[in-house]
PDB file of C-alpha atoms in Angstrom:
ATOM      1  CA  GLY A   1     126.776  71.937 139.618  1.00  0.00           C
ATOM      2  CA  PHE A   2     127.962  75.146 139.566  1.00  0.00           C
ATOM      3  CA  SER A   3     129.169  76.814 142.713  1.00  0.00           C
ATOM      4  CA  LEU A   4     130.932  80.132 143.367  1.00  0.00           C
ATOM      5  CA  ASN A   5     132.965  80.925 146.777  1.00  0.00           C
ATOM      6  CA  TYR A   6     132.440  84.011 148.683  1.00  0.00           C
ATOM      7  CA  LYS A   7     134.202  84.869 151.912  1.00  0.00           C
ATOM      8  CA  LEU A   8     131.984  87.868 154.273  1.00  0.00           C
ATOM      9  CA  MET A   9     134.050  90.535 155.780  1.00  0.00           C
ATOM     10  CA  PHE A  10     132.555  92.337 159.263  1.00  0.00           C
ATOM     11  CA  SER A  11     134.167  95.550 160.503  1.00  0.00           C
ATOM     12  CA  ALA A  12     132.722  97.754 163.425  1.00  0.00           C
ATOM     13  CA  ALA A  13     134.334 101.251 164.379  1.00  0.00           C
ATOM     14  CA  GLY A  14     137.690 101.238 165.889  1.00  0.00           C
ATOM     15  CA  LEU A  15     137.468  97.338 165.772  1.00  0.00           C
ATOM     16  CA  HIS A  16     139.912  94.926 164.035  1.00  0.00           C
ATOM     17  CA  GLU A  17     137.856  93.441 160.449  1.00  0.00           C
ATOM     18  CA  VAL A  18     137.193  89.722 160.804  1.00  0.00           C
ATOM     19  CA  PHE A  19     136.829  87.663 157.616  1.00  0.00           C
ATOM     20  CA  THR A  20     135.156  84.344 157.178  1.00  0.00           C
ATOM     21  CA  GLU A  21     136.679  81.697 155.527  1.00  0.00           C
ATOM     22  CA  THR A  22     135.481  80.685 151.448  1.00  0.00           C
ATOM     23  CA  PHE A  23     132.232  78.998 151.559  1.00  0.00           C
ATOM     24  CA  GLY A  24     130.652  78.092 148.120  1.00  0.00           C
ATOM     25  CA  VAL A  25     127.361  79.384 147.235  1.00  0.00           C
ATOM     26  CA  LYS A  26     125.602  77.030 144.376  1.00  0.00           C
ATOM     27  CA  VAL A  27     123.126  77.649 141.953  1.00  0.00           C
ATOM     28  CA  GLY A  28     119.604  76.649 143.242  1.00  0.00           C
ATOM     29  CA  GLU A  29     116.513  74.992 141.678  1.00  0.00           C
ATOM     30  CA  ALA A  30     114.363  75.303 138.315  1.00  0.00           C
ATOM     31  CA  TYR A  31     112.120  78.749 139.417  1.00  0.00           C
ATOM     32  CA  SER A  32     111.209  80.314 136.566  1.00  0.00           C
ATOM     33  CA  LEU A  33     111.421  80.811 133.268  1.00  0.00           C
ATOM     34  CA  VAL A  34     112.796  83.885 130.836  1.00  0.00           C
ATOM     35  CA  LEU A  35     111.635  84.679 127.314  1.00  0.00           C
ATOM     36  CA  VAL A  36     115.148  85.947 126.100  1.00  0.00           C
ATOM     37  CA  ARG A  37     113.993  85.913 122.362  1.00  0.00           C
ATOM     38  CA  GLN A  38     110.638  87.194 121.274  1.00  0.00           C
ATOM     39  CA  PRO A  39     109.349  85.624 118.396  1.00  0.00           C
ATOM     40  CA  GLY A  40     109.830  87.582 115.082  1.00  0.00           C
ATOM     41  CA  GLU A  41     107.432  87.950 112.112  1.00  0.00           C
ATOM     42  CA  ALA A  42     106.217  85.446 109.799  1.00  0.00           C
ATOM     43  CA  SER A  43     103.611  85.333 106.830  1.00  0.00           C
ATOM     44  CA  GLY A  44     100.794  82.214 108.080  1.00  0.00           C
ATOM     45  CA  GLY A  45     102.040  79.131 107.481  1.00  0.00           C
ATOM     46  CA  LEU A  46     105.370  80.096 107.398  1.00  0.00           C
ATOM     47  CA  PRO A  47     108.323  79.299 110.234  1.00  0.00           C
ATOM     48  CA  PHE A  48     108.974  82.828 112.338  1.00  0.00           C
ATOM     49  CA  ILE A  49     111.656  84.868 110.943  1.00  0.00           C
ATOM     50  CA  THR A  50     112.786  84.850 114.431  1.00  0.00           C
ATOM     51  CA  GLN A  51     112.010  81.883 116.627  1.00  0.00           C
ATOM     52  CA  PRO A  52     111.753  82.074 120.500  1.00  0.00           C
ATOM     53  CA  GLN A  53     113.838  81.395 122.727  1.00  0.00           C
ATOM     54  CA  LEU A  54     114.274  80.738 126.895  1.00  0.00           C
ATOM     55  CA  ARG A  55     116.381  80.379 130.081  1.00  0.00           C
ATOM     56  CA  VAL A  56     115.499  78.567 133.128  1.00  0.00           C
ATOM     57  CA  LYS A  57     116.990  80.513 136.219  1.00  0.00           C
ATOM     58  CA  ASP A  58     117.032  79.610 139.869  1.00  0.00           C
ATOM     59  CA  ALA A  59     114.715  82.058 142.417  1.00  0.00           C
ATOM     60  CA  GLY A  60     118.105  84.295 142.696  1.00  0.00           C
ATOM     61  CA  GLY A  61     118.438  85.060 138.865  1.00  0.00           C
ATOM     62  CA  ASN A  62     120.831  82.237 138.164  1.00  0.00           C
ATOM     63  CA  LEU A  63     121.066  80.177 134.740  1.00  0.00           C
ATOM     64  CA  VAL A  64     119.945  76.796 135.951  1.00  0.00           C
ATOM     65  CA  ARG A  65     122.285  75.001 133.391  1.00  0.00           C
ATOM     66  CA  ASN A  66     122.303  71.208 134.949  1.00  0.00           C
ATOM     67  CA  HIS A  67     118.645  70.612 136.147  1.00  0.00           C
ATOM     68  CA  SER A  68     118.155  67.148 137.781  1.00  0.00           C
ATOM     69  CA  ALA A  69     114.848  66.165 135.751  1.00  0.00           C
ATOM     70  CA  SER A  70     114.430  66.484 131.848  1.00  0.00           C
ATOM     71  CA  LEU A  71     112.950  70.079 131.624  1.00  0.00           C
ATOM     72  CA  THR A  72     110.808  70.745 128.363  1.00  0.00           C
ATOM     73  CA  VAL A  73     108.943  73.699 128.148  1.00  0.00           C
ATOM     74  CA  THR A  74     105.807  74.101 125.522  1.00  0.00           C
ATOM     75  CA  ALA A  75     105.018  76.444 123.156  1.00  0.00           C
ATOM     76  CA  ALA A  76     100.633  77.086 122.961  1.00  0.00           C
ATOM     77  CA  LEU A  77      98.453  79.960 121.015  1.00  0.00           C
ATOM     78  CA  ALA A  78      97.397  82.860 124.080  1.00  0.00           C
ATOM     79  CA  SER A  79      95.990  85.139 121.630  1.00  0.00           C
ATOM     80  CA  GLY A  80      94.023  84.784 117.809  1.00  0.00           C
ATOM     81  CA  THR A  81      93.121  82.505 115.819  1.00  0.00           C
ATOM     82  CA  GLY A  82      94.503  80.093 113.621  1.00  0.00           C
ATOM     83  CA  ALA A  83      96.893  76.565 115.060  1.00  0.00           C
ATOM     84  CA  LEU A  84     100.046  76.812 116.251  1.00  0.00           C
ATOM     85  CA  LEU A  85     102.124  74.894 114.371  1.00  0.00           C
ATOM     86  CA  GLY A  86     105.576  73.148 114.387  1.00  0.00           C
ATOM     87  CA  GLU A  87     107.340  71.538 117.188  1.00  0.00           C
ATOM     88  CA  THR A  88     106.140  72.874 119.977  1.00  0.00           C
ATOM     89  CA  THR A  89     107.761  71.206 122.951  1.00  0.00           C
ATOM     90  CA  VAL A  90     111.314  71.669 122.967  1.00  0.00           C
ATOM     91  CA  SER A  91     114.133  70.109 126.201  1.00  0.00           C
ATOM     92  CA  PHE A  92     116.314  72.516 127.808  1.00  0.00           C
ATOM     93  CA  THR A  93     119.929  71.858 126.837  1.00  0.00           C
ATOM     94  CA  ASP A  94     122.341  74.029 129.436  1.00  0.00           C
ATOM     95  CA  GLY A  95     119.595  75.572 130.764  1.00  0.00           C
ATOM     96  CA  THR A  96     118.032  77.092 127.563  1.00  0.00           C
ATOM     97  CA  ALA A  97     115.352  75.770 125.137  1.00  0.00           C
ATOM     98  CA  SER A  98     115.094  76.786 121.288  1.00  0.00           C
ATOM     99  CA  PHE A  99     112.260  76.683 119.358  1.00  0.00           C
ATOM    100  CA  LEU A 100     113.028  76.253 115.500  1.00  0.00           C
ATOM    101  CA  ASP A 101     110.379  76.533 113.521  1.00  0.00           C
ATOM    102  CA  LEU A 102     106.944  77.688 114.965  1.00  0.00           C
ATOM    103  CA  ALA A 103     104.651  79.183 113.204  1.00  0.00           C
ATOM    104  CA  ILE A 104     100.811  80.024 112.592  1.00  0.00           C
ATOM    105  CA  PHE A 105      98.464  78.362 110.423  1.00  0.00           C
ATOM    106  CA  ALA A 106      95.156  80.235 108.768  1.00  0.00           C
ATOM    107  CA  ALA A 107      96.595  84.055 110.322  1.00  0.00           C
ATOM    108  CA  GLN A 108      93.519  86.557 109.442  1.00  0.00           C
ATOM    109  CA  PRO A 109      93.110  89.811 110.478  1.00  0.00           C
TER     110      PRO A 109
END
């Protein structure tokens, strides 16, 4: 996995500084979903103009690019009437999942 290298410095008034050796900090395990692109307006039955996009992050907010398992995300209608159309389950690639054809059928006031 992805790792960044760090050194720490310690200091105290009147004393010489001391430094650690270089050590790596790896990106953690998948922890949360982040919605990075909201769906855009559309007409009933037609795909949203802007399709949603999500990223998977670790507990520190880092993008998890290489998840150890096949990770998918599923979209569902959370409010309103009608049916969510299109490919409602997509896989993450390099930490990002992009929907391509979501639409809502029978959108009514």
